[in-house]
XYZ file of C-alpha atoms in Angstrom:
342
model
C 16.767 -22.661 -0.799
C 13.107 -23.112 -0.088
C 10.732 -24.776 -2.416
C 9.226 -21.057 -2.448
C 12.264 -20.078 -4.644
C 13.673 -17.617 -1.870
C 16.041 -18.478 0.951
C 14.609 -18.733 4.425
C 15.830 -15.618 5.446
C 14.235 -13.897 2.725
C 11.140 -15.330 3.232
C 10.526 -14.908 7.103
C 11.700 -10.954 6.049
C 8.446 -11.041 4.013
C 6.249 -12.343 6.726
C 7.772 -10.231 9.407
C 6.912 -7.337 6.999
C 3.333 -8.495 6.165
C 2.538 -9.155 10.223
C 3.912 -5.625 10.859
C 1.627 -3.795 8.363
C -1.200 -5.960 9.554
C -0.836 -4.866 13.365
C 0.048 -1.228 12.424
C -3.540 -0.943 9.993
C -5.533 -2.910 13.062
C -3.695 -0.493 15.671
C -4.730 2.362 13.394
C -8.683 1.066 13.118
C -8.244 0.088 17.296
C -7.636 3.823 17.959
C -11.068 4.763 16.672
C -12.669 2.784 19.360
C -10.561 2.964 22.314
C -9.091 6.883 21.572
C -12.220 8.598 19.972
C -11.490 11.693 18.532
C -7.596 11.088 17.897
C -7.811 10.665 14.513
C -9.357 13.720 12.376
C -10.677 13.101 8.973
C -10.259 9.965 6.918
C -8.334 7.532 7.118
C -7.730 4.357 4.583
C -6.664 1.053 5.288
C -4.832 -1.436 3.188
C -5.692 -4.715 4.690
C -5.564 -7.646 2.667
C -2.748 -6.250 0.306
C 0.365 -6.844 2.684
C 1.483 -9.533 0.308
C 1.099 -7.058 -2.678
C 3.065 -4.717 -0.967
C 5.931 -6.843 0.305
C 6.285 -8.764 -2.633
C 6.641 -5.634 -5.013
C 9.253 -3.848 -2.472
C 11.135 -7.182 -2.075
C 12.178 -6.551 -5.930
C 13.603 -2.826 -5.106
C 17.451 -1.858 -4.302
C 17.707 0.734 -1.727
C 17.991 3.772 -4.230
C 15.171 2.902 -6.075
C 11.960 5.100 -5.432
C 8.258 5.315 -5.251
C 4.972 7.010 -5.202
C 1.638 5.539 -3.852
C -1.981 6.195 -3.360
C -3.374 7.269 -0.078
C -4.233 3.684 0.862
C -0.426 3.868 2.266
C 0.742 2.687 5.626
C 2.512 -0.284 4.583
C 4.751 0.671 2.451
C 7.188 3.033 4.536
C 6.797 0.255 7.269
C 8.541 -2.045 4.644
C 11.294 0.799 3.585
C 12.359 1.405 7.277
C 10.155 4.286 8.170
C 9.488 4.609 12.050
C 5.967 3.265 12.949
C 6.325 5.625 15.950
C 6.622 8.579 13.493
C 4.208 7.442 11.194
C 1.109 6.721 13.964
C 2.339 10.756 15.223
C 1.461 11.653 11.887
C -1.919 9.916 11.513
C -2.645 11.445 14.933
C -1.724 14.955 13.847
C 1.187 15.481 16.339
C 4.611 17.410 15.869
C 6.347 13.928 16.291
C 4.898 13.041 12.914
C 6.489 11.710 10.051
C 5.581 15.187 8.404
C 5.370 16.969 11.564
C 1.597 16.647 11.446
C 0.820 18.212 8.003
C 0.057 15.187 6.190
C -2.172 13.067 8.137
C -3.164 9.498 7.104
C -3.244 10.057 3.405
C -0.239 12.050 2.747
C 2.800 10.446 3.927
C 6.525 11.247 2.674
C 9.740 9.801 3.732
C 12.260 11.123 1.290
C 15.390 9.786 2.582
C 13.942 6.056 2.031
C 12.831 6.781 -1.689
C 9.047 7.140 -0.484
C 8.362 10.321 -2.460
C 4.656 10.701 -1.530
C 1.138 10.066 -1.811
C -2.019 11.817 -2.995
C -5.729 11.623 -2.355
C -6.371 12.191 -5.725
C -7.111 9.197 -7.526
C -4.389 8.858 -10.506
C -2.429 11.683 -9.493
C 0.789 10.278 -8.233
C 1.088 8.231 -11.575
C 2.216 11.307 -13.731
C 4.526 12.238 -10.729
C 6.163 8.523 -10.613
C 6.585 8.750 -14.161
C 8.355 12.256 -13.747
C 10.322 10.349 -11.037
C 11.370 7.782 -13.371
C 12.278 10.498 -16.173
C 14.676 11.964 -13.731
C 16.061 8.833 -12.829
C 16.640 7.861 -16.450
C 18.538 11.598 -16.886
C 20.743 10.318 -13.800
C 21.920 7.434 -15.160
C 22.178 5.076 -11.880
C 20.102 2.469 -12.991
C 17.425 3.530 -10.461
C 13.633 2.156 -11.015
C 10.577 3.946 -10.039
C 7.050 1.814 -8.959
C 4.049 3.648 -9.039
C 1.202 2.033 -6.732
C -2.218 2.873 -7.579
C -5.704 0.999 -7.631
C -8.185 0.027 -10.606
C -10.104 3.158 -10.613
C -7.289 5.235 -11.317
C -6.912 3.171 -14.800
C -9.760 5.225 -16.061
C -8.419 8.378 -15.516
C -6.239 10.536 -18.192
C -3.535 10.709 -15.978
C -2.699 6.771 -16.211
C -3.054 6.902 -20.005
C -0.912 9.871 -20.475
C 1.460 8.446 -17.889
C 2.056 5.295 -19.588
C 2.087 6.030 -23.120
C 5.129 8.854 -22.541
C 6.861 5.726 -20.243
C 6.605 3.775 -23.209
C 7.781 6.240 -25.789
C 10.776 6.950 -23.805
C 11.254 3.678 -22.203
C 11.175 5.268 -18.545
C 12.547 2.966 -15.771
C 9.206 2.612 -14.173
C 6.756 0.046 -13.144
C 3.329 0.299 -12.993
C 1.307 -1.497 -10.131
C -2.247 -1.579 -10.331
C -3.674 -2.833 -7.158
C -6.948 -4.287 -8.259
C -9.106 -4.516 -4.709
C -12.247 -5.734 -6.202
C -13.987 -2.394 -5.434
C -14.088 1.361 -6.335
C -15.402 2.558 -2.993
C -18.932 1.147 -2.999
C -18.740 -0.306 -6.836
C -17.807 -3.749 -7.699
C -15.057 -3.725 -10.765
C -17.118 -5.710 -12.840
C -20.295 -3.405 -12.194
C -18.078 -0.804 -14.378
C -18.756 -0.687 -18.235
C -15.274 0.872 -18.744
C -13.653 -2.170 -17.420
C -15.720 -4.529 -19.565
C -15.271 -2.621 -22.559
C -11.255 -2.459 -21.600
C -11.414 -6.439 -21.249
C -10.245 -8.736 -18.497
C -7.533 -8.777 -16.847
C -7.123 -5.324 -16.491
C -3.406 -5.984 -17.463
C -4.590 -5.636 -21.224
C -4.433 -1.970 -20.893
C -0.913 -2.278 -21.492
C -1.496 -3.245 -25.062
C -2.409 -0.136 -25.966
C 1.136 1.352 -24.755
C 3.323 -1.253 -26.036
C 4.090 -2.595 -22.811
C 4.064 -5.996 -21.319
C 1.105 -6.112 -19.169
C 0.885 -9.379 -16.319
C -1.758 -10.189 -13.762
C -0.810 -11.917 -10.977
C -2.140 -13.074 -7.583
C -1.729 -10.422 -5.023
C -2.366 -12.230 -2.118
C 0.783 -14.406 -2.876
C 3.935 -12.314 -2.179
C 6.489 -14.843 -3.896
C 4.191 -14.383 -7.046
C 4.184 -10.942 -6.894
C 7.872 -10.799 -6.222
C 8.488 -12.659 -9.213
C 6.385 -10.703 -11.383
C 7.521 -7.195 -10.126
C 11.169 -8.382 -9.967
C 11.187 -9.394 -13.937
C 9.864 -5.847 -14.421
C 12.081 -3.906 -12.263
C 15.258 -5.971 -14.244
C 13.430 -5.091 -17.357
C 12.967 -1.324 -16.463
C 16.856 -1.032 -14.993
C 17.942 -2.646 -18.407
C 16.523 0.165 -20.400
C 13.826 -1.844 -21.699
C 10.767 0.240 -20.589
C 8.007 -0.086 -18.202
C 5.470 -2.628 -17.302
C 2.045 -2.831 -16.397
C 1.209 -5.402 -13.345
C -1.944 -5.742 -12.050
C -1.947 -7.410 -8.367
C -5.298 -8.611 -7.735
C -6.541 -8.012 -3.947
C -9.202 -8.019 -1.826
C -9.342 -5.275 0.723
C -10.482 -6.642 4.122
C -11.986 -3.396 5.537
C -14.569 -0.894 4.129
C -13.368 1.996 1.470
C -12.743 4.281 4.878
C -13.971 5.485 8.055
C -17.035 7.531 8.403
C -17.074 11.149 9.486
C -19.169 11.036 12.065
C -21.114 14.467 13.374
C -19.551 16.267 16.711
C -19.734 13.869 19.529
C -20.145 10.779 17.897
C -16.998 8.385 17.658
C -15.188 8.293 14.407
C -15.279 4.412 13.168
C -14.721 1.912 10.483
C -18.183 0.425 8.892
C -18.521 -3.117 7.628
C -17.474 -3.794 4.371
C -19.352 -3.206 1.393
C -20.000 -6.448 0.346
C -21.988 -6.747 3.605
C -23.588 -3.461 3.548
C -24.102 -2.418 0.101
C -24.723 -5.951 -1.653
C -26.034 -7.979 1.497
C -23.376 -10.597 0.077
C -21.712 -11.776 3.409
C -20.731 -14.872 2.159
C -18.638 -13.232 -0.702
C -17.037 -10.870 2.537
C -15.971 -14.428 4.502
C -14.919 -15.967 1.601
C -12.304 -13.098 1.270
C -11.265 -13.667 4.658
C -10.749 -17.003 4.410
C -8.246 -16.097 1.536
C -6.522 -13.299 3.819
C -2.900 -13.289 2.986
C -1.357 -13.137 6.003
C -2.433 -16.181 7.832
C -2.201 -17.784 4.446
C 1.309 -17.268 4.302
C 1.737 -17.775 7.751
C 0.333 -21.592 7.259
C 2.701 -21.870 4.033
C 5.772 -21.344 5.469
C 4.802 -23.370 8.647
C 3.892 -26.475 6.606
C 7.038 -26.366 4.412
C 9.358 -26.167 7.543
C 10.593 -22.451 6.888
C 9.156 -21.182 10.095
C 7.572 -22.964 13.083
C 4.359 -22.149 14.670
C 6.176 -20.760 17.734
C 8.641 -18.686 15.795
C 5.665 -17.288 13.537
C 3.652 -16.478 17.008
C 6.849 -14.963 18.249
C 7.061 -12.830 15.023
C 3.481 -11.658 15.411
C 3.877 -10.855 19.238
C 6.748 -8.739 18.498
C 4.659 -6.471 15.825
C 1.939 -6.118 18.046
C 4.341 -4.815 21.193
C 6.140 -2.240 18.126
C 2.755 -1.063 16.930
C 1.265 -0.671 20.620
C 4.418 1.393 21.443
C 3.685 3.188 18.259
C 0.210 4.273 19.522
C 1.678 5.289 23.075
C 4.148 7.542 21.554
C 1.539 9.184 18.933
C -0.654 9.756 21.749
C 1.798 11.113 24.267
C 3.129 13.347 21.747
C 2.342 17.091 21.695
C 0.292 19.034 18.773
C 2.049 21.480 16.753
C 1.664 25.169 18.036
C -1.065 27.067 16.222
C 1.173 29.243 14.568
C 2.610 26.561 12.583
C -0.344 26.318 10.466
C 1.105 28.504 7.679
C 4.733 28.068 7.955
C 4.752 25.675 4.591
C 2.177 28.204 3.078
C 3.478 30.327 0.169
C 2.095 33.160 -1.571
């Protein structure tokens, strides 16, 4: 057993999944420069959230379920979705996970318990609450995770969902991934957050459920908190609000450029809006992927060569996904109305 409290196999699995998520996101980002025009519309990355994603999902059973925000690429990767199908979906291809209908912000893999995402802030929270109600009725001990950002905690859907989940003791864990920014606004600038108190997990108090805050850059710490909350939900004790504090390392999203100008990702808002490059550089020094790698190597769980081999394997896997996506055909034009109902 490692000093980190998990066996070596589980720790290596965590690191491997974090690296796979990061390399997938980096491949998406590179696509904008290397293959202009391949990705249409908005794309949002979650680099910096890998530890939070992996630590949370490590607490689940295969038959559990989850819903997330539009910053959604990492979750299905961890659950076992084929990255080739994901990349093809982001490229709008027929071979995509959702046959090209969903794009970057609307991934779904129901067979693996990934019930979907939404481009609307907080919309997935009541959906997850409904899924938890269904799980409670089925009575098989399933738990649902609901992932959302700090900005969603100011939406009515958040408050209504926590209220009913607490009242009915639904088997759900609400995971607020507080990434420090609401688009281009710092969290600490918002009066609503200040009025609610710090940390944001105190919002759980209004709904008679536990609220905890965890370092979202530490997958083991996230696992410990979410695992406890999952066990509580599975035993019939009701929901928990977990605030996972992270720092997204990319800008909020890509820029929609005029015709003929390639889409691209701008610099982070700390630099472009607030003129605080030192804040961003400090965040990069705390990058959870190299941070966890160093921890595992120092502890002796992994050698540097083994860690490098995992990273190289992830690069090859995601390069293959890019090739597959680009070489895949577009859907036929008449397919556009296939799933439209009047």
